[in-house]
Amino acid sequence: MKGMKRTIVGNIKLLKLIKPQPGWSSATRDILLSQIKSQCTEIHANTSLFQGARVYLSGYGDTVIRFTLNLLFGRPQNAVCSLLGVSLIAFFASIIANSSLPGEPLYSIKITAETIRSSLVTPDQRAHLEMERADRRLEEMRRLFAHATLSEDEKTEKIGNLVDDFSGNLANVKKTLDSQAPLIEPAKVSKVAALVNQKTEEYDAALSVGTFSGASPAKKQLLDEKLETAKNTSDAASRKALALLVEKKSAGGISEEELLGYLEQKFKHAEEELLLLQRRVSAAGASQMLETGVREKSDRAKKMLDEGKESLAKKDFKIALEKLNLSKDMLFTALQDINKENSLRDADQKDRTNQEAQEEKGTTP
Amino acid sequence: MTPLVNEKIIVYKIRQGDTDAFGQIYDFYHEKLYRFVYLKLPTAQDAQDITAETFLKAWHYIHDQKHIANVQAFLYQIARNLVVDFYRRRGTAIVESIDDQEIVIADRIDLTLEEKMTLKSDMARVENALRMLKDMYREVIVLHYLNELSLKEVARILGVSTGNVRVIRHRALKALKRMLGEEKES
């Protein structure tokens, strides 16, 4: 039995030859160390030695001896995390990882580092980090859009994946606001909510960029659907942020003037969207039924907006926000009706074109 | 296996933000961790990602002043949890081709080409068999025989008793023997 066992064990030990490639090992080491060095500098730049010692003590019940050691031998956090010792390789590796695009070798390291950071910061920082990640996804989309060597189909697919990640980041922002807002002080919540409100407006504009004309119809349609999902997610985060701003105003988290400013801007955008919708349905040569339907909905949306503005004037912010959201819902359904009719019309046109082509060839459908 | 020398001092330095100290942890453990997760995951790429993520998580945990009794056990626990998360995200994993296995046979300059091919083939056979074992069996085999941890250290990582590990080891070897169809040595 012992002899048999040795044979088995001998075979098992062959697998000790399984190792990572040396290139990967050293590159990962450099990237990891540079990532943590840069995070270390960022997080600890303003931490005093006293604060560091207090955190060290209060979290984990360390003894007086350790506390004394820390005071005597510890160095200020920002000095320890000085970048003086960073090797050139680590520096460039970090830059390369941070500037990598989907499909490139170091991209997975970049994403991994982002994920870890997001999961280990405080709740009020988490929303910030997720928005930073969303910003990076947008930047990557822009760079992919301008990429010289990728085909339109490849670009569409990669951008589609980035849009998914972007939607995920915004969903996390909303989730963080939902779960953490009751636990954090009103002023901090308002600050985060204000940032979310501002950022989601930028995202709406960025996501309205056109898709690639050269891509295959199926990929184009998929990308359009993903962009629509991303816009909806962004809108959900924006609505949550506004609701929090209204809620925290009563708790002193935000001033009346600031809140009035945010809401007035939202109303202004909603009115612009309403106007665009009305022009769009008129210019598109829409069917009578569609035009009537859209007009009804846009009239109702306009009514909601007017009522909302009256409430805003009376400083009844909660009602104003409700009316704004109802108006936006109405505009959204009207837009969906237009898109639906356009799709049917396009499909119809395509069938007719195919039929004509076949008739010309002399074949029967 | 000789533990990393002065591990407690290294951990203390990491808590102070000394990233070079963390580099020492990486240097000492990364190959073993990689091997451990490689045999649990479908591809080498996945193993690389999980290994990198393990170290990042470990850094943050240590640097955030959280208590760690044993760095080695801690790293393996993180890696195990990440593998669980990996499969939770991906659904039931299908073990893909092992053609991309990271075998550094090139180091073995003492072998002829034919010997290297035989070695590679033997390794593939053993690796296949190991991947078909139950997860716990595989973990014990990898940690004890490949990563050279004592039964006590393995027990600490897996959260079971040393006696339990001994039994699992026996059963794992028996299962492997059955799969590999090994014959009794005279």
XYZ file of C-alpha atoms in Angstrom:
551
model
C 0.000 0.000 0.000
C 2.770 2.365 0.861
C 4.407 1.623 -2.482
C 1.163 2.377 -4.361
C 0.765 5.565 -2.410
C 4.238 6.719 -3.352
C 3.473 6.211 -7.031
C 0.298 8.295 -6.709
C 2.058 10.973 -4.725
C 4.932 10.964 -7.174
C 2.474 11.599 -9.971
C 0.715 14.311 -8.016
C 3.999 16.072 -7.386
C 4.564 16.341 -11.132
C 2.020 19.138 -10.984
C 4.467 21.255 -8.989
C 5.663 22.315 -12.396
C 2.451 24.315 -12.802
C 3.534 27.907 -12.427
C 2.444 31.230 -13.836
C 4.484 32.667 -16.677
C 7.405 34.701 -15.277
C 6.351 37.709 -17.372
C 2.900 37.715 -15.828
C 4.300 37.289 -12.304
C 6.615 40.279 -12.495
C 4.155 42.497 -14.392
C 1.400 41.740 -11.877
C 3.743 42.449 -8.986
C 4.680 45.819 -10.422
C 1.120 46.772 -11.224
C -0.197 45.662 -7.831
C 2.449 47.604 -5.955
C 1.972 50.725 -8.008
C -1.823 50.549 -7.665
C -1.654 50.196 -3.899
C 1.001 52.894 -3.634
C -1.153 55.385 -5.479
C -4.214 54.472 -3.405
C -2.167 54.707 -0.242
C -1.088 58.258 -1.094
C -4.646 59.287 -1.960
C -6.335 57.856 1.110
C -3.714 58.829 3.635
C -2.566 62.184 2.327
C -4.398 64.083 5.046
C -4.314 61.557 7.847
C -2.397 62.742 10.846
C -0.388 60.344 12.954
C -2.847 60.821 15.796
C -5.787 59.940 13.537
C -3.952 56.911 12.238
C -3.220 55.734 15.769
C -6.814 56.332 16.839
C -8.171 54.243 13.969
C -5.601 51.583 14.732
C -6.704 51.470 18.357
C -10.431 51.965 18.165
C -11.104 49.364 15.542
C -9.164 46.497 16.990
C -8.504 46.974 20.655
C -4.721 47.080 20.470
C -2.675 47.235 23.606
C -0.977 50.304 25.074
C 2.397 48.826 24.123
C 1.497 48.703 20.453
C 0.092 52.228 20.628
C 3.359 53.457 22.113
C 5.368 51.607 19.463
C 3.258 53.231 16.816
C 3.832 56.713 18.185
C 7.543 56.151 18.691
C 8.408 54.272 15.529
C 5.552 54.868 13.156
C 5.990 57.454 10.494
C 3.335 59.785 9.102
C 1.182 57.816 6.686
C 1.792 60.151 3.785
C 5.571 59.969 4.178
C 5.525 56.160 4.311
C 3.444 56.081 1.190
C 5.813 58.367 -0.608
C 6.272 57.565 -4.220
C 10.048 58.083 -4.044
C 10.680 54.347 -4.016
C 8.500 53.557 -7.051
C 10.477 51.844 -9.806
C 10.254 53.121 -13.368
C 8.770 49.808 -14.440
C 6.013 50.035 -11.826
C 5.319 53.629 -12.833
C 4.959 52.837 -16.516
C 3.109 49.592 -15.825
C 0.582 51.571 -13.822
C 0.120 54.080 -16.624
C -0.272 51.328 -19.190
C -2.819 49.459 -17.045
C -4.821 52.642 -16.420
C -4.904 53.517 -20.105
C -5.673 50.003 -21.349
C -8.826 49.237 -23.343
C -11.034 46.128 -23.375
C -9.230 43.256 -25.036
C -5.768 44.543 -24.071
C -3.598 42.445 -21.715
C -3.667 44.682 -18.637
C -7.327 45.639 -18.797
C -8.402 42.875 -16.416
C -5.921 44.143 -13.784
C -7.413 47.611 -14.132
C -10.958 46.346 -13.608
C -9.931 44.092 -10.716
C -8.278 47.008 -8.912
C -11.389 49.157 -9.426
C -13.666 46.424 -8.085
C -11.605 45.933 -4.950
C -11.426 49.654 -4.263
C -15.191 50.001 -4.613
C -15.883 47.222 -2.170
C -13.536 48.432 0.538
C -14.251 52.151 0.899
C -16.764 53.849 3.193
C -20.368 54.124 1.974
C -20.213 57.831 1.107
C -17.050 57.199 -0.915
C -18.552 54.212 -2.723
C -20.973 56.255 -4.804
C -18.070 58.560 -5.797
C -15.931 55.614 -6.842
C -18.715 54.035 -8.863
C -19.198 57.319 -10.701
C -15.452 57.513 -11.337
C -15.661 54.042 -12.784
C -18.603 55.087 -14.948
C -16.511 58.074 -16.150
C -13.699 55.726 -17.083
C -16.081 53.483 -19.012
C -17.298 56.533 -20.932
C -13.723 57.563 -21.684
C -12.972 54.054 -22.925
C -16.075 54.222 -25.138
C -14.854 57.489 -26.661
C -11.412 56.030 -27.306
C -12.859 52.901 -28.840
C -15.102 55.029 -31.009
C -12.006 56.733 -32.408
C -9.962 53.519 -32.686
C -8.236 53.258 -36.035
C -7.744 49.523 -36.496
C -10.914 47.914 -35.152
C -13.806 47.151 -37.494
C -17.211 48.790 -36.938
C -18.649 45.493 -35.727
C -15.797 44.975 -33.258
C -16.149 48.529 -31.967
C -19.909 48.126 -31.597
C -19.490 44.921 -29.649
C -16.790 46.259 -27.312
C -18.687 49.487 -26.726
C -21.793 47.426 -26.015
C -19.885 45.595 -23.264
C -18.655 48.899 -21.848
C -22.207 50.233 -21.842
C -23.237 47.168 -19.808
C -20.444 47.853 -17.297
C -21.434 51.513 -17.213
C -25.050 50.559 -16.459
C -23.754 48.299 -13.695
C -21.796 51.183 -12.153
C -24.849 53.443 -12.169
C -27.015 50.679 -10.741
C -24.457 50.405 -7.908
C -24.670 54.165 -7.355
C -28.433 53.918 -6.942
C -28.091 50.831 -4.746
C -25.612 52.677 -2.529
C -27.949 55.662 -2.263
C -30.860 53.343 -1.402
C -29.063 51.363 1.264
C -26.664 53.886 2.774
C -28.554 57.184 2.738
C -30.453 56.463 5.987
C -27.172 55.717 7.738
C -25.081 58.724 6.749
C -25.426 62.310 7.931
C -27.741 64.474 5.780
C -25.052 66.924 4.621
C -22.913 64.100 3.205
C -25.904 62.450 1.554
C -26.886 65.727 -0.058
C -23.365 66.229 -1.356
C -23.317 62.786 -2.956
C -26.843 63.182 -4.295
C -25.950 66.553 -5.836
C -22.969 64.986 -7.568
C -25.091 62.088 -8.842
C -27.642 64.589 -10.113
C -24.963 66.530 -12.010
C -23.192 63.468 -13.371
C -26.349 61.794 -14.657
C -27.061 64.859 -16.763
C -23.615 64.528 -18.341
C -24.187 60.815 -18.880
C -27.516 61.462 -20.640
C -25.737 63.728 -23.090
C -22.853 61.294 -23.607
C -25.168 58.332 -24.188
C -27.038 60.171 -26.898
C -24.091 59.762 -29.255
C -25.042 57.943 -32.450
C -24.171 54.335 -33.203
C -21.903 53.131 -35.969
C -23.382 53.323 -39.412
C -21.069 50.609 -40.710
C -21.958 48.001 -38.104
C -24.271 45.098 -38.897
C -27.980 45.816 -38.147
C -28.164 43.155 -35.441
C -25.152 44.573 -33.552
C -26.417 48.112 -34.031
C -29.802 47.190 -32.601
C -28.206 45.431 -29.642
C -26.094 48.493 -28.905
C -29.151 50.759 -29.148
C -30.981 48.558 -26.652
C -28.021 48.634 -24.267
C -27.782 52.426 -24.562
C -31.487 52.669 -23.773
C -30.975 50.511 -20.662
C -28.041 52.676 -19.599
C -30.129 55.850 -19.974
C -32.914 54.326 -17.905
C -30.454 53.307 -15.199
C -28.973 56.784 -15.223
C -32.479 58.253 -14.929
C -33.279 55.962 -11.983
C -30.102 57.098 -10.185
C -30.945 60.717 -10.957
C -34.496 60.358 -9.577
C -33.173 58.741 -6.411
C -30.643 61.538 -5.998
C -33.322 64.211 -6.358
C -35.631 62.410 -3.920
C -32.813 62.367 -1.384
C -32.092 66.055 -1.915
C -35.749 66.867 -1.222
C -35.805 64.569 1.795
C -32.584 65.883 3.312
C -33.571 69.508 2.878
C -35.882 69.180 5.875
C -33.022 67.615 7.864
C -30.767 70.552 7.020
C -28.667 68.653 4.524
C -29.120 71.184 1.732
C -30.291 74.800 1.564
C -33.601 75.818 0.006
C -31.866 77.921 -2.641
C -29.642 75.070 -3.766
C -32.559 72.652 -3.995
C -34.617 75.217 -5.899
C -31.728 75.631 -8.328
C -31.462 71.874 -9.002
C -35.185 71.428 -9.511
C -35.528 74.463 -11.748
C -32.811 73.048 -13.965
C -34.605 69.700 -14.132
C -37.849 71.387 -15.112
C -36.043 73.346 -17.813
C -34.591 70.120 -19.291
C -37.975 68.434 -19.179
C -39.526 71.327 -21.100
C -36.766 71.123 -23.717
C -37.404 67.397 -24.101
C -41.124 68.067 -24.533
C -40.435 70.584 -27.266
C -38.060 68.211 -29.050
C -40.651 65.457 -28.887
C -43.329 67.635 -30.415
C -41.016 68.720 -33.241
C -39.916 65.169 -33.830
C -43.410 63.802 -34.291
C -44.318 66.667 -36.634
C -41.194 66.296 -38.779
C -41.263 62.489 -38.987
C -44.427 62.294 -41.076
C -46.042 60.210 -38.430
C -49.405 58.559 -38.849
C -52.519 60.433 -37.773
C -53.068 58.025 -34.909
C -49.559 58.419 -33.605
C -49.619 62.181 -33.894
C -52.863 62.360 -31.938
C -51.617 59.953 -29.293
C -48.329 61.747 -28.821
C -50.042 65.129 -28.703
C -52.343 63.913 -25.933
C -49.447 62.586 -23.916
C -47.321 65.678 -24.413
C -50.289 67.868 -23.379
C -50.629 65.827 -20.186
C -46.874 66.076 -19.632
C -47.034 69.837 -20.121
C -49.873 70.069 -17.606
C -47.811 68.093 -15.069
C -44.847 70.360 -15.638
C -46.942 73.497 -15.150
C -48.452 72.116 -11.943
C -44.992 71.138 -10.809
C -43.659 74.635 -11.419
C -46.527 76.075 -9.379
C -45.625 73.770 -6.504
C -41.982 74.788 -6.898
C -42.953 78.442 -6.619
C -44.770 77.608 -3.376
C -41.607 75.764 -2.190
C -43.580 72.501 -2.048
C -40.601 70.514 -3.295
C -42.001 67.037 -2.754
C -45.081 67.653 -4.909
C -42.963 69.478 -7.518
C -40.692 66.436 -7.811
C -43.670 64.053 -8.094
C -45.127 66.133 -10.923
C -41.748 66.277 -12.651
C -41.388 62.482 -12.519
C -44.939 61.957 -13.805
C -44.223 64.325 -16.678
C -41.025 62.465 -17.551
C -42.875 59.123 -17.489
C -45.437 60.543 -19.901
C -42.720 61.791 -22.244
C -40.998 58.420 -22.076
C -44.120 56.498 -23.157
C -44.712 58.999 -25.993
C -41.148 58.474 -27.183
C -41.606 54.722 -27.058
C -44.722 55.040 -29.250
C -42.725 57.020 -31.818
C -39.858 54.542 -31.784
C -42.268 51.644 -32.153
C -43.924 53.168 -35.205
C -40.536 53.995 -36.728
C -39.358 50.397 -36.272
C -42.508 49.036 -37.903
C -42.099 51.483 -40.751
C -38.438 50.529 -41.254
C -39.282 46.833 -41.231
C -42.074 47.462 -43.725
C -39.747 49.434 -45.984
C -37.159 46.657 -45.847
C -39.750 44.034 -46.850
C -40.896 46.193 -49.737
C -37.322 46.741 -50.917
C -36.614 43.007 -50.820
C -39.804 42.250 -52.683
C -38.992 44.788 -55.389
C -35.505 43.376 -55.756
C -36.863 39.863 -56.167
C -39.467 40.981 -58.680
C -36.738 42.605 -60.730
C -34.832 39.354 -60.759
C -37.973 37.593 -61.900
C -38.274 35.265 -58.910
C -41.411 34.827 -56.858
C -41.250 35.403 -53.113
C 7.396 24.346 4.332
C 9.376 27.165 5.826
C 7.073 30.061 6.605
C 7.965 33.543 5.494
C 10.567 34.805 7.930
C 9.440 37.547 10.323
C 5.898 37.478 9.008
C 4.570 39.451 11.961
C 7.043 42.248 11.301
C 6.110 42.269 7.635
C 2.419 42.532 8.522
C 3.199 45.374 10.912
C 5.082 47.181 8.126
C 2.183 46.656 5.713
C -0.138 48.232 8.266
C 2.144 51.264 8.191
C 1.735 51.368 4.422
C 5.043 49.752 3.460
C 4.316 48.405 0.010
C 7.751 46.765 -0.338
C 6.837 44.589 2.623
C 3.720 43.603 0.761
C 5.916 42.772 -2.212
C 7.656 40.187 -0.043
C 4.310 38.549 0.723
C 3.560 38.475 -2.981
C 6.941 36.988 -3.866
C 6.603 34.234 -1.297
C 3.013 33.192 -1.888
C 1.971 34.052 -5.420
C 3.152 30.868 -7.172
C 1.506 28.576 -4.652
C -1.713 30.582 -4.690
C -1.710 30.545 -8.462
C -1.295 26.778 -8.520
C -4.041 26.371 -5.944
C -6.606 28.410 -7.896
C -5.433 27.188 -11.304
C -6.555 23.671 -10.433
C -9.965 24.982 -9.391
C -10.660 27.221 -12.379
C -11.315 26.619 -16.075
C -8.433 28.610 -17.562
C -5.026 30.055 -16.762
C -6.420 33.545 -17.427
C -9.033 33.064 -14.727
C -6.347 31.824 -12.347
C -4.260 34.929 -13.047
C -7.204 37.241 -12.396
C -8.190 35.529 -9.155
C -4.588 35.465 -7.934
C -4.172 39.187 -8.559
C -7.507 39.928 -6.901
C -6.531 37.851 -3.869
C -3.477 39.958 -3.238
C -5.288 43.232 -3.745
C -7.978 42.221 -1.286
C -5.348 41.038 1.174
C -3.527 44.360 0.977
C -6.644 46.334 1.714
C -7.631 44.074 4.547
C -4.241 44.229 6.252
C -3.761 47.917 5.544
C -7.203 48.702 7.025
C -5.806 47.394 10.315
C -7.994 44.329 10.477
C -6.698 41.446 12.557
C -5.053 38.514 10.827
C -3.925 35.484 12.765
C -2.062 33.810 9.948
C -1.207 35.359 6.570
C -0.968 32.077 4.713
C -4.358 30.794 5.840
C -5.819 34.222 5.224
C -4.607 34.344 1.612
C -5.924 30.887 0.829
C -9.272 31.746 2.400
C -9.590 34.850 0.259
C -8.690 32.819 -2.823
C -11.271 30.142 -1.978
C -13.977 32.732 -1.495
C -13.094 34.418 -4.777
C -13.332 31.109 -6.598
C -16.796 30.559 -5.088
C -17.832 34.035 -6.250
C -16.387 33.292 -9.675
C -18.581 30.233 -10.136
C -21.587 31.973 -8.630
C -21.256 34.648 -11.301
C -20.596 32.248 -14.144
C -23.024 29.456 -13.220
C -21.916 25.826 -13.522
C -18.402 25.843 -14.808
C -17.324 23.606 -17.589
C -13.773 22.542 -17.350
C -12.288 23.763 -20.569
C -9.363 22.440 -22.459
C -6.174 22.356 -20.486
C -4.111 23.169 -23.528
C -3.291 26.529 -22.009
C -1.773 25.084 -18.850
C 1.155 27.025 -17.586
C 3.747 24.340 -17.348
C 7.263 25.605 -17.212
C 8.858 22.415 -18.476
C 11.364 24.512 -20.364
C 13.199 24.783 -17.043
C 13.951 21.071 -17.124
C 17.023 21.169 -19.331
C 17.992 17.697 -18.056
C 15.201 16.103 -20.114
C 15.220 15.144 -23.764
C 12.419 16.337 -25.985
C 10.768 12.927 -25.832
C 11.014 12.908 -22.052
C 9.463 16.385 -21.927
C 6.560 15.215 -24.100
C 6.025 12.186 -21.864
C 6.184 14.381 -18.801
C 3.627 16.779 -20.266
C 1.323 13.909 -21.118
C 1.625 12.406 -17.618
C 0.931 15.780 -16.079
C -2.149 16.240 -18.242
C -3.441 12.858 -17.123
C -2.936 13.647 -13.452
C -4.362 17.141 -13.798
C -7.497 15.803 -15.499
C -7.963 13.259 -12.737
C -7.396 15.881 -10.035
C -9.967 18.217 -11.584
C -12.532 15.443 -11.494
C -12.143 14.953 -7.750
C -14.506 16.484 -5.241
C -13.483 20.029 -4.390
C -12.468 19.267 -0.817
C -10.404 16.255 -1.886
C -8.632 18.308 -4.504
C -7.901 21.101 -2.075
C -6.290 18.740 0.415
C -4.156 17.152 -2.291
C -3.022 20.482 -3.699
C -2.338 22.129 -0.363
C -0.580 19.171 1.205
C 1.369 17.629 -1.656
C 1.884 20.485 -4.090
C 2.055 23.464 -1.772
C 3.692 21.414 0.997
C 1.532 22.497 3.877
C 1.287 20.356 6.974
C -2.025 18.661 7.742
C -2.509 21.129 10.582
C -2.049 24.086 8.235
C -4.414 22.529 5.708
C -6.993 21.996 8.433
C -6.745 25.656 9.448
C -7.315 26.825 5.885
C -10.250 24.518 5.269
C -11.773 25.114 8.664
C -11.872 21.446 9.657
C -10.006 19.287 12.167
C -6.623 17.728 11.438
C -8.174 14.276 11.810
C -10.718 15.175 9.204
C -7.980 16.264 6.805
C -6.202 12.982 7.346
C -9.335 11.053 6.378
C -9.971 13.261 3.357
C -6.389 12.820 2.210
C -6.729 9.044 2.392
C -9.996 9.073 0.448
C -8.630 11.523 -2.119
C -5.603 9.372 -2.812
C -7.822 6.319 -3.142
C -10.097 8.125 -5.603
C -7.138 9.345 -7.624
C -5.646 5.896 -7.706
C -8.908 4.529 -9.052
C -9.015 7.191 -11.742
C -5.442 6.849 -12.766
C -5.570 3.040 -12.621
C -2.248 2.840 -10.817
C -0.836 -0.612 -10.069
C 0.697 -1.816 -6.859
C 4.427 -1.421 -6.758
C 6.075 -4.650 -5.885
